[in-house]
C-alpha positions in Angstrom: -167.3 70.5 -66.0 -168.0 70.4 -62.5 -163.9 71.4 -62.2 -165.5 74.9 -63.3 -167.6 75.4 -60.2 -164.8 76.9 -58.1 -165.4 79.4 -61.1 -168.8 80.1 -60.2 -168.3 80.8 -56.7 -165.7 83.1 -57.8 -168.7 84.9 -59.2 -170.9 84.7 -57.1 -168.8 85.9 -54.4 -167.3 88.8 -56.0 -171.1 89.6 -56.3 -172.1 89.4 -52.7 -169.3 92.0 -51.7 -170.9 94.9 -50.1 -169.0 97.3 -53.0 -170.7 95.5 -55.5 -173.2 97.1 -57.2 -174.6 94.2 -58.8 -176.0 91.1 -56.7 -177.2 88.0 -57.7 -180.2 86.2 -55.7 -180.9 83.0 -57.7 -179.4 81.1 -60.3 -181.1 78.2 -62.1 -179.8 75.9 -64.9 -182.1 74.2 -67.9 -181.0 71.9 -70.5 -177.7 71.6 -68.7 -175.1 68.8 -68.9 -172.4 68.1 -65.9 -169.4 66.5 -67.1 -167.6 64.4 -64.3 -163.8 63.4 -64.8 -164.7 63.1 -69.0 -167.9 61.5 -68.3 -170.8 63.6 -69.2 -174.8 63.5 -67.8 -177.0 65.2 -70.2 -180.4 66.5 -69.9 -180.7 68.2 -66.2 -182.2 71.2 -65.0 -182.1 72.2 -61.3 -180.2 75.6 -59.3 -177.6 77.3 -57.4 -178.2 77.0 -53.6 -177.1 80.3 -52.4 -176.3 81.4 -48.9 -177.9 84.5 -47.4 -175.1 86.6 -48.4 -175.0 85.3 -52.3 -172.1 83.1 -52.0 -172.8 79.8 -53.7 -173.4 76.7 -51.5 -173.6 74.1 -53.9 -175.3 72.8 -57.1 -178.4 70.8 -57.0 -179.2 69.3 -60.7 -181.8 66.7 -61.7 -182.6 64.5 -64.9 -185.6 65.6 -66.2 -187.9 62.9 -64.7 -186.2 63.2 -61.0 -185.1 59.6 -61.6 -180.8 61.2 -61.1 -179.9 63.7 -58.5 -176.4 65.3 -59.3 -175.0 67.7 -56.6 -171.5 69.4 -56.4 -170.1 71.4 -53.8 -166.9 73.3 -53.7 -164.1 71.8 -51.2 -161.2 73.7 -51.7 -158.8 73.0 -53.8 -161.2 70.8 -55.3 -165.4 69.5 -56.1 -167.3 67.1 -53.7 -169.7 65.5 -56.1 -172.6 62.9 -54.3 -175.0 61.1 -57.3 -178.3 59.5 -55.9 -180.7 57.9 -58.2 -183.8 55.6 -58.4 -184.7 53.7 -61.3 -182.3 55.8 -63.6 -181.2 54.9 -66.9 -178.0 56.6 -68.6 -179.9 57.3 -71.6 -183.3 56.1 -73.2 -182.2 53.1 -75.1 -179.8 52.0 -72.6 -179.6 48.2 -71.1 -178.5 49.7 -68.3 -181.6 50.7 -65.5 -180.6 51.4 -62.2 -182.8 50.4 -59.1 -180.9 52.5 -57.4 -177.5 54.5 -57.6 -174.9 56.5 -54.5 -172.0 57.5 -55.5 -169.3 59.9 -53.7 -166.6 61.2 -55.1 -164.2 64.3 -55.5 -162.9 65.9 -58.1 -159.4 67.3 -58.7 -156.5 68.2 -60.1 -157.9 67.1 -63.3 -158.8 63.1 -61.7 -162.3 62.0 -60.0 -162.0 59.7 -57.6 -164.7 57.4 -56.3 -164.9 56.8 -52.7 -167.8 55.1 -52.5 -170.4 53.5 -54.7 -173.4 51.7 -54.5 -175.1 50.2 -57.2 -178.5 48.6 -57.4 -178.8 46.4 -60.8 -179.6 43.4 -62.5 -181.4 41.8 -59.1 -178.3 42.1 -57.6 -175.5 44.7 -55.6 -172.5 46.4 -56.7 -169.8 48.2 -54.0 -166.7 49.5 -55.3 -163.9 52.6 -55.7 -162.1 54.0 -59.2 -160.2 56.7 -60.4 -160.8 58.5 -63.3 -158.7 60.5 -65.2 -159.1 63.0 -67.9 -155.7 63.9 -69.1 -154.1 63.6 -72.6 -155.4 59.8 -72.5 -158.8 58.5 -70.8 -157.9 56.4 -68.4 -160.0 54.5 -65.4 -158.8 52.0 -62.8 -160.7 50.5 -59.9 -161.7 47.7 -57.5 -165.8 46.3 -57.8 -167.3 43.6 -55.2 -170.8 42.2 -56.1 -173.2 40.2 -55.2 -176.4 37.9 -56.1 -176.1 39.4 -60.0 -179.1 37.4 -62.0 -176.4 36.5 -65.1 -178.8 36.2 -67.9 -179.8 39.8 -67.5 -176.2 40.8 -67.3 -175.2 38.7 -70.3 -178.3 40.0 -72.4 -177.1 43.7 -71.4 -173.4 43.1 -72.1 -174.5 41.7 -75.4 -173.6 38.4 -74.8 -176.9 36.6 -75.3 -178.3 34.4 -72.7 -176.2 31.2 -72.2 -175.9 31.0 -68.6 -178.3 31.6 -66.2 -178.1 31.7 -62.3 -176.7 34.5 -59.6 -173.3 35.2 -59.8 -171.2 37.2 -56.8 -167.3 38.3 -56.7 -165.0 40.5 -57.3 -162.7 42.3 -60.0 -159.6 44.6 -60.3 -159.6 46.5 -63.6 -157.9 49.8 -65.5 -157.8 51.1 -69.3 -157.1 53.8 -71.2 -157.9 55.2 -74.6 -157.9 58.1 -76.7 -161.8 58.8 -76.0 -164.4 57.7 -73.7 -166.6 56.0 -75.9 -163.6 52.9 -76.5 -162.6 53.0 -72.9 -164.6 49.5 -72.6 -162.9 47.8 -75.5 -159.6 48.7 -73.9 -160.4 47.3 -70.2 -157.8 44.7 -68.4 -159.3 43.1 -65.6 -158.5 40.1 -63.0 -161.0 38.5 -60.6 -162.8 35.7 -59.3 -166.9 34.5 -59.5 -168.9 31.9 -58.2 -172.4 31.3 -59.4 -175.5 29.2 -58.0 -178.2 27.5 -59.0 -177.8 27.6 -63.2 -177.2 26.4 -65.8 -175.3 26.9 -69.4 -176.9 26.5 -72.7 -175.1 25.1 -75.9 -173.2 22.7 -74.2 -174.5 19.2 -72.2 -171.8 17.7 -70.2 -173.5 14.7 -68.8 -174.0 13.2 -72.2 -170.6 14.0 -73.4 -169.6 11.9 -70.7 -172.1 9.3 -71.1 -170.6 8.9 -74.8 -167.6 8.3 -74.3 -166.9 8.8 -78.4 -164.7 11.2 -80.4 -168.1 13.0 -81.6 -168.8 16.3 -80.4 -171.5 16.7 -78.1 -173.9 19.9 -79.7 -176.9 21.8 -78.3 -178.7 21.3 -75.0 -177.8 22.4 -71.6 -175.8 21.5 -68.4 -177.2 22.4 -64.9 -174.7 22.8 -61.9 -174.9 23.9 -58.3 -172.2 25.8 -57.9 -169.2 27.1 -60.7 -166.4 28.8 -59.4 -163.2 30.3 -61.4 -161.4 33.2 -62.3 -161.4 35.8 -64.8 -159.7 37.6 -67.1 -159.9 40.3 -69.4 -157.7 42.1 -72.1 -158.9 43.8 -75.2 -157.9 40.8 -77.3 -160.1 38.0 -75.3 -162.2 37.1 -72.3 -160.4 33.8 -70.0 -162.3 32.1 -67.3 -159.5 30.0 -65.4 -159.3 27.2 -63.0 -162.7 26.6 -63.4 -164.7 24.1 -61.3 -168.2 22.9 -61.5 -170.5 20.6 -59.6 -173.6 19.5 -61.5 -175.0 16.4 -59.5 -172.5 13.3 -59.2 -170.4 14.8 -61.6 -168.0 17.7 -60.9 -165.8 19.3 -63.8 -162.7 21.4 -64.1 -161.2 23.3 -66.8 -160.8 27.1 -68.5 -162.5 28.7 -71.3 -160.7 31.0 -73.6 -163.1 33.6 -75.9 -160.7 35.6 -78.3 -161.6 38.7 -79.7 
């Protein structure tokens, strides 16, 4: 846990006393993990940086195939910990694969907070701040802004298949807590707003239910629109998308969609 690095300077600087009859010169890590407020990054090897007199500097880690640089630095009473990455993925299988990633954050008093993050992803940009905090409960709470996201990529890495297509941009609030890590995401509350471009949504052809005019539903095909705007929603029991508005052509439509769990 990168909470334990005041620890290591500790160490390290009881060893660099001139009484000591010990010294340490160099300290290198292999097969290491970091674990940041809960979250853990497996698989990095890298080394102490040391000043002259032995007293530790910081901690400069990297995944295996350089793609994730990890460094901490103690800042009394807590951690300053910087990520920069370039083409990283989380883990091997993972939808997930960063163009690029910078985050700063610090970590203290048992909470990591995120000043500042930048991430590359999906064609498009993410900017944003959270807190997370490791206590009896996981919890994480935070504020994201993006930008020119391609949405079938997104929807094909959230597992929600490829029904629309276009860029979307916006914004969300969100926070959750759980008893683990892993179900943090199927706890997550969220409020914000989207717009998307240029797409279209599959399953569903509005034009021709209009041009029916019947009772019988309208199944299959696609609608394309310039622009659909709306709000969102999240709870763990279901997804709403609210005070929707969409221009496709002559024909502009309003309305909400509601996806339970």
């Amino acid at each position: 846990p990168v909470e334990l690095v005041g620890t290591l300077s500790s160490v390290l600087a009881t060893a660099a006393l001139p009484t000591s009859r010990v010294g340490v010169q160099y300290v290198s890590f292999e097969k290491a993990a970091v674990s940041i407020g809960g979250l853990g990054i497996p698989d990095l090897e890298g080394a102490a940086r040391l000043s002259e007199a032995g007293e530790l500097l910081s901690l400069s880690l990297y995944s295996l195939d350089r793609s994730l640089n990890v460094e901490a630095r103690l800042q009394a009473p807590g951690v300053e910990v910087t990520l920069n990455g370039v083409g990283w993925k989380p883990y091997q299988s993972s939808p997930f694969l960063f163009d690029s990633i910078s985050v700063k954050g610090r970590s203290e008093s048992g909470a990591f907070s995120i000043g500042s993050m930048e991430l590359r992803l999906f064609d498009g940009l993410i900017q944003g701040s959270a807190v997370l905090r490791n206590d009896a409960a996981r919890s994480i709470s935070g504020e994201l802004v993006f930008e020119r996201l391609n949405v079938s990529r997104l929807g094909a890495a959230l597992g929600l298949g490829q029904q629309f297509s276009g860029d979307t941009a916006g914004n969300v609030r969100f926070s959750a807590s759980a008893d683990s890590w892993a179900a943090i995401f199927s706890a997550i509350n969220a409020d914000g707003e989207f717009s998307m471009r240029r797409g279209n949504i599959q399953g569903v052809d509005l034009a021709e239910a209009v041009r029916r005019v019947s009772n019988t539903p309208v199944q299959g095909g696609a609608t394309m629109f310039e622009q659909l705007t709306g709000k969102i929603r999240l709870t763990p029991m279901n997804y709403q998308f609210l005070g929707l508005v969409m221009d496709s052509g002559l024909m502009q439509s309003t309305g909400f969609v509601s996806v339970s769990k």
